[in-house]
mmCIF file of C-alpha atoms in Angstrom:
data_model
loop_
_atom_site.group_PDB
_atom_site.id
_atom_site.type_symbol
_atom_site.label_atom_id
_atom_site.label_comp_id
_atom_site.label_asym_id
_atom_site.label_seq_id
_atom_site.Cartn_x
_atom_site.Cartn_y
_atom_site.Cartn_z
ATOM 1 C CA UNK A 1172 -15.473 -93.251 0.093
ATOM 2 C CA UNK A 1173 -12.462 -92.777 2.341
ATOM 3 C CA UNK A 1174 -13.950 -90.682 4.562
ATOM 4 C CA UNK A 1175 -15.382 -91.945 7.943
ATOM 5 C CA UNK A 1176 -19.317 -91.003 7.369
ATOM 6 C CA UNK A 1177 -21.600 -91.587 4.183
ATOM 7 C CA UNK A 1178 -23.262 -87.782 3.030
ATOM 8 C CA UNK A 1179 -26.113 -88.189 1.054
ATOM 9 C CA UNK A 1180 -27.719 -84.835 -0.556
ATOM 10 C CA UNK A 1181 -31.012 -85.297 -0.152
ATOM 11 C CA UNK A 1182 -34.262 -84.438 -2.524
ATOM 12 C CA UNK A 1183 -34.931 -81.707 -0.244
ATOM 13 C CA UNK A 1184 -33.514 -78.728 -0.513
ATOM 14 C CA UNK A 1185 -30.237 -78.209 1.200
ATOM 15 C CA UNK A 1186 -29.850 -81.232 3.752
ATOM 16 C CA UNK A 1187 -27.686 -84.064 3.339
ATOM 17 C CA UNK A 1188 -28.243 -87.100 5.047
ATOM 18 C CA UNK A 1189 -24.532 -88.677 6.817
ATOM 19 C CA UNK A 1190 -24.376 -91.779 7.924
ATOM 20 C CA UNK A 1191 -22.554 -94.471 9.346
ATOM 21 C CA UNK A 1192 -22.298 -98.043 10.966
ATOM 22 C CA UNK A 1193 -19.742 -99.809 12.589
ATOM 23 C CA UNK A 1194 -19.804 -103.163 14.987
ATOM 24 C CA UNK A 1195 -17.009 -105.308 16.533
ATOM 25 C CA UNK A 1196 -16.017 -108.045 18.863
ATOM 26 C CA UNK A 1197 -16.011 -107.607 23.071
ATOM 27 C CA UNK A 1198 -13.240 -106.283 24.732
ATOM 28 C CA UNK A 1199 -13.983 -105.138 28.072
ATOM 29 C CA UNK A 1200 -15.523 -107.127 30.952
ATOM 30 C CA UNK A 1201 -18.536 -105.010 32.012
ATOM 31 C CA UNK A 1202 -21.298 -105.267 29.758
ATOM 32 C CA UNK A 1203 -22.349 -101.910 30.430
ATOM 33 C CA UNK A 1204 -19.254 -100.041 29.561
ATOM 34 C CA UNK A 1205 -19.249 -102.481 26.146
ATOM 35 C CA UNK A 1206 -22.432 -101.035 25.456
ATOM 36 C CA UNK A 1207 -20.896 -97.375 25.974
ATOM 37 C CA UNK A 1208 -17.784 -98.152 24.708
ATOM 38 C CA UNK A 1209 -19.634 -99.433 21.309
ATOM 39 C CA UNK A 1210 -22.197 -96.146 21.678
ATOM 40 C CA UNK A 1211 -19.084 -93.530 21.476
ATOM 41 C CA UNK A 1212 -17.547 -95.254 18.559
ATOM 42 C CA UNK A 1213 -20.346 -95.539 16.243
ATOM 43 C CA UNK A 1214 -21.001 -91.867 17.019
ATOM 44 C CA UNK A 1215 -17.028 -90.628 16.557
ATOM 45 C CA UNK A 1216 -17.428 -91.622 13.152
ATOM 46 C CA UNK A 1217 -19.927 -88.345 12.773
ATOM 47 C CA UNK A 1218 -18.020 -86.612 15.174
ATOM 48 C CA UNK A 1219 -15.133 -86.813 13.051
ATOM 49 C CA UNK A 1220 -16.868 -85.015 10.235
ATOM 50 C CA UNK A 1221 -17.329 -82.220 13.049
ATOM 51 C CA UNK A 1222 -21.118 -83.100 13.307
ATOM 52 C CA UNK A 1223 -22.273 -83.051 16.620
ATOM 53 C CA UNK A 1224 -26.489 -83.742 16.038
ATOM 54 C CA UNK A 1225 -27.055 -87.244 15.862
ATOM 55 C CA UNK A 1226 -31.034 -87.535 14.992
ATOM 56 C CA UNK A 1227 -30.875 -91.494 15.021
ATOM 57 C CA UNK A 1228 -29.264 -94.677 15.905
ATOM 58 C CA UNK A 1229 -29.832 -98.221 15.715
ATOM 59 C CA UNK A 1230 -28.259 -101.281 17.337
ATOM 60 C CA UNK A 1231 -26.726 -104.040 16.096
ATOM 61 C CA UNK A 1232 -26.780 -106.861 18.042
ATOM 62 C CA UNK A 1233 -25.540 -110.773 17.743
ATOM 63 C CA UNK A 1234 -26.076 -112.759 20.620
ATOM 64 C CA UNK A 1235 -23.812 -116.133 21.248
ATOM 65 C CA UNK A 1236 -25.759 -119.388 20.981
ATOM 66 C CA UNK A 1237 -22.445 -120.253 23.352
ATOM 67 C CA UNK A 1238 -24.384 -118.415 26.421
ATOM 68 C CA UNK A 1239 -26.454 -120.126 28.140
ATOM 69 C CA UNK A 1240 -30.461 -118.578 28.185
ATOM 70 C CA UNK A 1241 -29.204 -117.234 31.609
ATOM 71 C CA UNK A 1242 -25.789 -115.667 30.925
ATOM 72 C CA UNK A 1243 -28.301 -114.285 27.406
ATOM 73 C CA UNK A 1244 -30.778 -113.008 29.877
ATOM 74 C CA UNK A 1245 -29.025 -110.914 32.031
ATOM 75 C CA UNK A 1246 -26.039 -110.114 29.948
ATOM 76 C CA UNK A 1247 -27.442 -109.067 27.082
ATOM 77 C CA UNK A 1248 -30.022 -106.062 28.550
ATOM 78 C CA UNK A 1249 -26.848 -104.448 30.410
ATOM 79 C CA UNK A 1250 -24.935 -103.732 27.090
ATOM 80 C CA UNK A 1251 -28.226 -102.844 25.495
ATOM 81 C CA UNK A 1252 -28.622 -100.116 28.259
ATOM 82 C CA UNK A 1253 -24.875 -99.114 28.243
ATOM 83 C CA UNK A 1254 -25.396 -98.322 24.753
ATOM 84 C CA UNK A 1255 -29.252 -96.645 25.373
ATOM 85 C CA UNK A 1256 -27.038 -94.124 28.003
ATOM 86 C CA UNK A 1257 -24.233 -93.244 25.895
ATOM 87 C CA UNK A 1258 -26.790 -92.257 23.121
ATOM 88 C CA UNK A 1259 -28.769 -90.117 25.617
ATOM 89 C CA UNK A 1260 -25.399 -88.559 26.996
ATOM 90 C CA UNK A 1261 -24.965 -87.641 22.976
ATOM 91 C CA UNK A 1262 -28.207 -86.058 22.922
ATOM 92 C CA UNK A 1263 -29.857 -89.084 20.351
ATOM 93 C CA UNK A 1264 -31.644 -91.872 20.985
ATOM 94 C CA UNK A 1265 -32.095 -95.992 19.550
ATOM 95 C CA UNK A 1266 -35.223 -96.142 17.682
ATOM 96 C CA UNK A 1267 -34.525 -99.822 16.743
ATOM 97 C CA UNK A 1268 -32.128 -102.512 15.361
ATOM 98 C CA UNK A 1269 -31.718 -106.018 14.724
ATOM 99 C CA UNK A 1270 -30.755 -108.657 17.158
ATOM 100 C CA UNK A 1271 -29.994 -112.678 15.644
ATOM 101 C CA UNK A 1272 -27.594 -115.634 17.240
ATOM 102 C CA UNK A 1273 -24.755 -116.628 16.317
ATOM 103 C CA UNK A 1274 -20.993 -118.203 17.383
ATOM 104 C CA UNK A 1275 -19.684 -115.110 18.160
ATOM 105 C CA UNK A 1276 -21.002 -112.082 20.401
ATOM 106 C CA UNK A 1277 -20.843 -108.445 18.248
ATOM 107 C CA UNK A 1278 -22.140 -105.108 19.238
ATOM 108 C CA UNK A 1279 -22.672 -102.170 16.891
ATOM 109 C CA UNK A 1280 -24.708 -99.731 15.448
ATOM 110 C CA UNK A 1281 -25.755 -96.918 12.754
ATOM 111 C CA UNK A 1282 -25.542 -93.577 13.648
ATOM 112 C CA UNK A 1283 -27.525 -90.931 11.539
ATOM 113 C CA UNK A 1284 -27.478 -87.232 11.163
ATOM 114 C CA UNK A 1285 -29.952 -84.865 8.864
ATOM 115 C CA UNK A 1286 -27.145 -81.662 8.405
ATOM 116 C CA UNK A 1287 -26.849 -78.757 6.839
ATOM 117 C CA UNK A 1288 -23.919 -78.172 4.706
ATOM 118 C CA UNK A 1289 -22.622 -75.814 7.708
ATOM 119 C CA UNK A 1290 -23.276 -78.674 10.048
ATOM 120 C CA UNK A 1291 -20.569 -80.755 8.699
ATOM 121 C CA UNK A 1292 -16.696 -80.364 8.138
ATOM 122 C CA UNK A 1293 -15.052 -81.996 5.080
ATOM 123 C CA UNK A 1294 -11.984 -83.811 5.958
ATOM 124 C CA UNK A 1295 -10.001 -82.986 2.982
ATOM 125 C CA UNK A 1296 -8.696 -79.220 3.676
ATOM 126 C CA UNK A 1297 -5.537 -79.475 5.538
ATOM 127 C CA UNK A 1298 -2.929 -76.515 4.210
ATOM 128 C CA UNK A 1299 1.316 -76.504 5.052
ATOM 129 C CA UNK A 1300 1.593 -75.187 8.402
ATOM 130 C CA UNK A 1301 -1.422 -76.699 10.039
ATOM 131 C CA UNK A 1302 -0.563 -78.841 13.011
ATOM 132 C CA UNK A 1303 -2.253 -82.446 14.085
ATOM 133 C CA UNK A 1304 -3.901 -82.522 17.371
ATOM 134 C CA UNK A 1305 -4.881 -85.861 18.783
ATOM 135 C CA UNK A 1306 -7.999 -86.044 21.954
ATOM 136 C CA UNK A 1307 -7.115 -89.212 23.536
ATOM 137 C CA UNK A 1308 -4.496 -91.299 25.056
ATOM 138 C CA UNK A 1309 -3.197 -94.434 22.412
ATOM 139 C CA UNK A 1310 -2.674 -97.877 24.179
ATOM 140 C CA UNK A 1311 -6.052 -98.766 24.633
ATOM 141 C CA UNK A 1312 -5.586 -102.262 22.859
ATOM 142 C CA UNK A 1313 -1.720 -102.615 24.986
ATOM 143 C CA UNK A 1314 -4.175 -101.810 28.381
ATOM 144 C CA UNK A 1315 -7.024 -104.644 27.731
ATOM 145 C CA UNK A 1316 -4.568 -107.271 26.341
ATOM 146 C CA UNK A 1317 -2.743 -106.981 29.686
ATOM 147 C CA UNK A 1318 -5.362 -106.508 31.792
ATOM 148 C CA UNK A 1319 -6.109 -110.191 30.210
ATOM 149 C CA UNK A 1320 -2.762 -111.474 31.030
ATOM 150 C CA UNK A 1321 -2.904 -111.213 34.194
ATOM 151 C CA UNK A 1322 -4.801 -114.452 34.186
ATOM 152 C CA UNK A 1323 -2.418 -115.978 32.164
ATOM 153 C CA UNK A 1324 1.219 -116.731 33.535
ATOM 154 C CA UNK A 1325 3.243 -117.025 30.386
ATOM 155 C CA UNK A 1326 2.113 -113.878 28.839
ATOM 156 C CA UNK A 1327 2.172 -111.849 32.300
ATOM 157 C CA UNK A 1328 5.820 -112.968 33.006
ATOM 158 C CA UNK A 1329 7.220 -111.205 29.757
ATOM 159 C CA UNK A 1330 6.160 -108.151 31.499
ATOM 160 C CA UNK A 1331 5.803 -108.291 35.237
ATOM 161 C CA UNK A 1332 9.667 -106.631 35.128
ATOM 162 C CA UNK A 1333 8.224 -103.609 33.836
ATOM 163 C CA UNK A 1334 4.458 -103.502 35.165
ATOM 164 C CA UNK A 1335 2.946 -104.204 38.779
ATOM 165 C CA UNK A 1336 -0.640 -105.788 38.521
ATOM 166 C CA UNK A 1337 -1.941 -102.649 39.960
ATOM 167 C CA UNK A 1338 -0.063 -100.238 36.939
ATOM 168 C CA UNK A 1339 -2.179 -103.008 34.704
ATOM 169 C CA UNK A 1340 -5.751 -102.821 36.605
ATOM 170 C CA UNK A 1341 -5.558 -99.216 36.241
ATOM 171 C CA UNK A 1342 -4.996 -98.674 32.648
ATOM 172 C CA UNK A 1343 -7.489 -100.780 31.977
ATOM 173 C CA UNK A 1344 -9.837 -98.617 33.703
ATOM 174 C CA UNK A 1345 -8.081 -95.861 32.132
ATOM 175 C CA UNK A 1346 -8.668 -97.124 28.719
ATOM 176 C CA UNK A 1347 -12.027 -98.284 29.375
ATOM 177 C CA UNK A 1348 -13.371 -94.792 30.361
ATOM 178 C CA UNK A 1349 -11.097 -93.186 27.908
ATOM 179 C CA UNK A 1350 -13.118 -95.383 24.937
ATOM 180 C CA UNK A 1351 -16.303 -94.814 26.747
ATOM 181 C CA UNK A 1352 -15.980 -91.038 26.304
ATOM 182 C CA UNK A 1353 -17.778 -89.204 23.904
ATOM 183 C CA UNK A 1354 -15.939 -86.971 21.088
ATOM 184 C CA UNK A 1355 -18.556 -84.929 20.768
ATOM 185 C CA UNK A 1356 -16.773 -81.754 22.386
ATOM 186 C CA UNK A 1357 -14.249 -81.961 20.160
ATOM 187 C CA UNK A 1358 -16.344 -82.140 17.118
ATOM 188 C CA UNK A 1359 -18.498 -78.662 17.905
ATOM 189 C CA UNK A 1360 -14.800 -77.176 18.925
ATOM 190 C CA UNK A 1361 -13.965 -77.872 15.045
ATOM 191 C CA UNK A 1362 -15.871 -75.277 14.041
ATOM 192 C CA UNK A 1363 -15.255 -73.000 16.840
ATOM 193 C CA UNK A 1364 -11.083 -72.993 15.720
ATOM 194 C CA UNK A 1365 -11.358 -73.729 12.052
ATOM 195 C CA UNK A 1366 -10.327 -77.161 11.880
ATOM 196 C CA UNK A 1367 -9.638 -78.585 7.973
ATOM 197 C CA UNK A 1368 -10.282 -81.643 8.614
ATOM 198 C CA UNK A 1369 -9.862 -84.774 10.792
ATOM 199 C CA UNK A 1370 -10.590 -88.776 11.709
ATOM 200 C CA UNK A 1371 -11.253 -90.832 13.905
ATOM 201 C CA UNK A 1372 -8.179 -93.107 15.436
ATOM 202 C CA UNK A 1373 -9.623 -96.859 15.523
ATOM 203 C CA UNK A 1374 -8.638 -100.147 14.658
ATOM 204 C CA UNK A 1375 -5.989 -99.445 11.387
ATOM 205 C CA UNK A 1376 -3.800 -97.260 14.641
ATOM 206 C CA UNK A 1377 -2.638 -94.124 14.925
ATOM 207 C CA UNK A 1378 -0.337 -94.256 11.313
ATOM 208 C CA UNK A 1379 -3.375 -96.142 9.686
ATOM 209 C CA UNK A 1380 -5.961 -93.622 9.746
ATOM 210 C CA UNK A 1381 -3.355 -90.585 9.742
ATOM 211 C CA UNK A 1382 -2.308 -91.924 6.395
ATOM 212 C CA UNK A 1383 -6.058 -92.508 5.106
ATOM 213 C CA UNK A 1384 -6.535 -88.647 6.140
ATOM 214 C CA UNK A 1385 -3.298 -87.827 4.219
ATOM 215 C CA UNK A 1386 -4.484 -89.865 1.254
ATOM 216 C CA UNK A 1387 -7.717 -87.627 0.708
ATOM 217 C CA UNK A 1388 -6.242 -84.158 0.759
ATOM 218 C CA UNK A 1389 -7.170 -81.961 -2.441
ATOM 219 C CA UNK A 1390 -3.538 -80.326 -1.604
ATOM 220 C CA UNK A 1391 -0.337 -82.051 -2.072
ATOM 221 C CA UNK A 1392 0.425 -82.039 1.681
ATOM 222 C CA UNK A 1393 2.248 -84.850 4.286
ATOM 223 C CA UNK A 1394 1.948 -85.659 7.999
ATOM 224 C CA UNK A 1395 4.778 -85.831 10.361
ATOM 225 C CA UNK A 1396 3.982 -86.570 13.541
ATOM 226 C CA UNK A 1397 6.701 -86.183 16.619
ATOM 227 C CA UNK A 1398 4.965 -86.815 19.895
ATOM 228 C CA UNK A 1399 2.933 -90.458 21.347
ATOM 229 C CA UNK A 1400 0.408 -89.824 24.006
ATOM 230 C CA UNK A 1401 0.224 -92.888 25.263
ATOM 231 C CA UNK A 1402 -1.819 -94.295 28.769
ATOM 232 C CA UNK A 1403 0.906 -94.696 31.353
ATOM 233 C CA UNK A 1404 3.402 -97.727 31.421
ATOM 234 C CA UNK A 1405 1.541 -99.122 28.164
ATOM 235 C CA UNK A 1406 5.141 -98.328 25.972
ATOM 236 C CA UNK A 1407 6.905 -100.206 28.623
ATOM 237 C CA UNK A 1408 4.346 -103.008 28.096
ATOM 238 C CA UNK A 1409 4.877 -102.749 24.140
ATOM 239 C CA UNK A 1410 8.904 -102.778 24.597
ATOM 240 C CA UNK A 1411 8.750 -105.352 26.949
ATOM 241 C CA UNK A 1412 6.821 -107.967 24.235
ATOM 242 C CA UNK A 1413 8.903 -106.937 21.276
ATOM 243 C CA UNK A 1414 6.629 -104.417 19.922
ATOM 244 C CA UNK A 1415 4.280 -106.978 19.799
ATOM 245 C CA UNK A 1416 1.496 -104.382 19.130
ATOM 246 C CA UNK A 1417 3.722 -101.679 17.167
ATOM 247 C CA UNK A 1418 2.161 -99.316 19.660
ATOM 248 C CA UNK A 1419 5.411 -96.602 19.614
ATOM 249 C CA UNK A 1420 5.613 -97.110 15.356
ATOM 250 C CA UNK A 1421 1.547 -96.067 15.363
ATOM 251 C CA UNK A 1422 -0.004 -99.446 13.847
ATOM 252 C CA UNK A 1423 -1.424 -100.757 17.344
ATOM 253 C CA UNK A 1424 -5.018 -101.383 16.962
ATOM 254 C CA UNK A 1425 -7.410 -98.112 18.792
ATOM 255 C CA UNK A 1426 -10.889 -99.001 19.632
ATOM 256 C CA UNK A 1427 -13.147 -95.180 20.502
ATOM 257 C CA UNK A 1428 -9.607 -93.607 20.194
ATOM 258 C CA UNK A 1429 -9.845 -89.791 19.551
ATOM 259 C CA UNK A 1430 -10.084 -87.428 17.350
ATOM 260 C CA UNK A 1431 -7.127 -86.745 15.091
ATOM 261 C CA UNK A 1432 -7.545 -83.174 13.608
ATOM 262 C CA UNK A 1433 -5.949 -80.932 11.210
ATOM 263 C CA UNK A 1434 -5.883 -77.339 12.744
ATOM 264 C CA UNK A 1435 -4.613 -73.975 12.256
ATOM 265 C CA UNK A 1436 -1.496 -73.363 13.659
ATOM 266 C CA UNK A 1437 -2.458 -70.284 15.726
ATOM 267 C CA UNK A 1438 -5.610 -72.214 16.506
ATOM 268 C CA UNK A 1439 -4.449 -75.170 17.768
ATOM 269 C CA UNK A 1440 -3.394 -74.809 21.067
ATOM 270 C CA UNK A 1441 -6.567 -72.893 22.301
ATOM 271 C CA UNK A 1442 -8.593 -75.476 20.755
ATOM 272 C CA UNK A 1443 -6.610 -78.320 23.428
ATOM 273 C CA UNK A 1444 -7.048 -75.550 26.237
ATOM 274 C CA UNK A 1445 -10.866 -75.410 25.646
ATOM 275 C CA UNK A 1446 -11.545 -78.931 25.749
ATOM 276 C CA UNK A 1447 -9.690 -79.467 28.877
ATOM 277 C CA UNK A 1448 -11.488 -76.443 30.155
ATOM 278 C CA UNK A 1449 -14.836 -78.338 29.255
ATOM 279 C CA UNK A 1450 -14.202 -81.829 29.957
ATOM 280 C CA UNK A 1451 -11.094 -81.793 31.905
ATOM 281 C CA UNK A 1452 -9.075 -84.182 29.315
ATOM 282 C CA UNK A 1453 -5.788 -83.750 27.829
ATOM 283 C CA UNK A 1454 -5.310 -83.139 24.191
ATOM 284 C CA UNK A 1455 -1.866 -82.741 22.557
ATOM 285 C CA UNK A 1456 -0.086 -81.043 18.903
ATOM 286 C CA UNK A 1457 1.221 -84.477 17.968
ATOM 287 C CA UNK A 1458 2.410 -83.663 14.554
ATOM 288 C CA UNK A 1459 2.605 -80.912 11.440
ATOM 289 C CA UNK A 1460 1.669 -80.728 8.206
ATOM 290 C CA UNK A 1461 4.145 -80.121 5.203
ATOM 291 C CA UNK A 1462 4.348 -80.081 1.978
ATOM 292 C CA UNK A 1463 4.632 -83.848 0.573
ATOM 293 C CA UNK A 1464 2.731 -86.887 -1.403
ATOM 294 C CA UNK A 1465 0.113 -87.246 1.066
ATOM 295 C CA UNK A 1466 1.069 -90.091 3.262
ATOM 296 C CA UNK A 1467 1.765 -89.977 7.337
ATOM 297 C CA UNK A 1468 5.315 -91.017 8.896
ATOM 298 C CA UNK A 1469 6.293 -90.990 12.877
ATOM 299 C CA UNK A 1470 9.613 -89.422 13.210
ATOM 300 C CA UNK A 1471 12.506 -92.328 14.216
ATOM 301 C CA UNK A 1472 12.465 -91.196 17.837
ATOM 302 C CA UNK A 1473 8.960 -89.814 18.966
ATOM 303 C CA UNK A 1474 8.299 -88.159 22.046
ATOM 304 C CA UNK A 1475 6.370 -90.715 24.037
ATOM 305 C CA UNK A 1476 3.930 -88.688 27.015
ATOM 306 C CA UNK A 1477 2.524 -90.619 29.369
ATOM 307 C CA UNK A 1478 -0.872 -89.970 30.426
ATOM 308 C CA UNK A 1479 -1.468 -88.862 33.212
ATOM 309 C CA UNK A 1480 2.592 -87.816 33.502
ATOM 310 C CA UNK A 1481 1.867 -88.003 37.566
ATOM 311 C CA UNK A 1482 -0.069 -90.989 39.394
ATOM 312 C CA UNK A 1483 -2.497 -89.667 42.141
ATOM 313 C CA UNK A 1484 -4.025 -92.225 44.571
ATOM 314 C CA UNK A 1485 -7.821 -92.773 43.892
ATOM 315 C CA UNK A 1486 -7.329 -90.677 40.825
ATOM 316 C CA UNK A 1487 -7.453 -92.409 37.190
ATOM 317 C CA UNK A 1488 -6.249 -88.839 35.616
#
């Protein structure tokens, strides 16, 4: 408990089973990206315990008795594929699942993995001196909430002084793509630099889940972290509403967010170059490790980076 997969040691000798499930509400337009989107953050959940085999998932589907049998017909087969290609892109495949109606569309699934104890990193080894390295922008939640304003006039004047409708249509595609992306490089680079440990940023925010990785440490270790990656204009967005979503204080609701990871000082920052080297993403040291009572602050003042720091035409990144 408290970490972000289930392991299991199984009757046979050596393997562990490690396991997880996860399922949550809509939140982007396109079916088929919702069906990715929900794909990559089932699977981050084994990525974050640097396991980057999944043998098996499964689907969870509820289906609105609000659609009609037309919107059901067509909608429904598009998410189901969106999530059939992000488990092929992860190298697994959906074996099955359970689909019933109810008020309220979800999507989710379970994610399994049959690992050797080499296969899998335990979260709870961070030492004083490591350094926190985070994979993906924050904001996503900031991006689709205003993407959804700008159907709605009172909510889309609190921020049209700081936003154009075109800075808003592209960080929602920025976020969308962003959640849609797979952490599965950054789970096999784990091993490669020595990682101690790491989570998953989702829906408790960027403080949330640093503190539930702080909590777990066997040493008597805190997390300070300095510096905000955040999708461009989205800490305008959160200043203009009154911190509305506590974006720049970390407790702004992540969905597929990245990897937070506990690395070796002298490992870290080959570990960001190698992943942008693969995948051509960012990644950035957003924080220390020190001695302390195992909980996570933000500094008063953290560096907010916006991402991408330059805006090229016909470029999301």
């Amino acid at each position: 408990i408290g970490m972000d997969s289930s392991i299991t040691p199984l009757r046979h000798g050596g393997l562990s089973l490690v396991q997880t499930t996860d399922f949550f509400y809509p939140l982007v337009d396109d079916p088929y990206m919702m069906g990715k989107i929900t794909c990559a953050n089932v699977l981050s959940d084994l990525y974050a315990m640097g396991v980057t085999d999944c043998d098996n998932m499964l689907m969870l589907l509820t289906c609105s008795n609000k659609m009609t049998d037309k919107e059901r017909d067509v909608i429904i087969p598009i998410i189901m594929r969106g999530f059939k290609d992000a488990a092929e892109e992860a190298g697994t495949q959906v074996t099955g699942g359970q689909t019933v109606v109810n008020p309220w569309l979800t999507v989710g699934g379970v994610a399994t993995a049959v690992c050797q104890s080499n296969e899998y990193i335990m979260p709870d080894n961070a030492v004083v001196g490591d350094v926190l390295v985070l994979t993906k922008p924050l904001g996503t939640q900031v991006a689709v909430n205003a993407y959804q304003w700008l159907d709605q006039p009172e909510r889309w004047n609190r921020v049209k002084l700081v936003v154009s409708e075109d800075d808003v249509r592209k960080a929602y595609q920025r976020a969308m793509f962003s959640m849609a992306r797979l952490n599965r490089t950054a789970a096999r680079l784990m091993h490669k630099y020595n990682a101690h440990g790491a989570t998953d940023v989702t829906g408790f925010g960027l403080l949330g889940h640093a503190n539930n990785l702080a909590k777990i440490q066997k040493n008597e270790v805190g997390f300070v972290i300095h510096n905000l990656p955040v999708i461009a204009k989205m800490a305008a967005i959160s200043k203009a509403c009154g911190n509305l979503f506590g974006l720049l204080q970390g407790t702004s609701a992540e969905t597929s967010g990245g990897l937070l990871v506990a690395l070796p000082r002298e490992q870290a920052a080959a570990f960001c170059k190698d992943i942008e080297k693969q995948e051509g993403y960012q990644s950035w040291i957003i924080g220390i490790v020190e001695k302390g009572n195992r909980t996570a602050r933000i500094i008063d003042k953290p560096r907010v980076i916006e991402v991408p720091a330059k805006d090229r035409d016909g470029e999301l990144w």
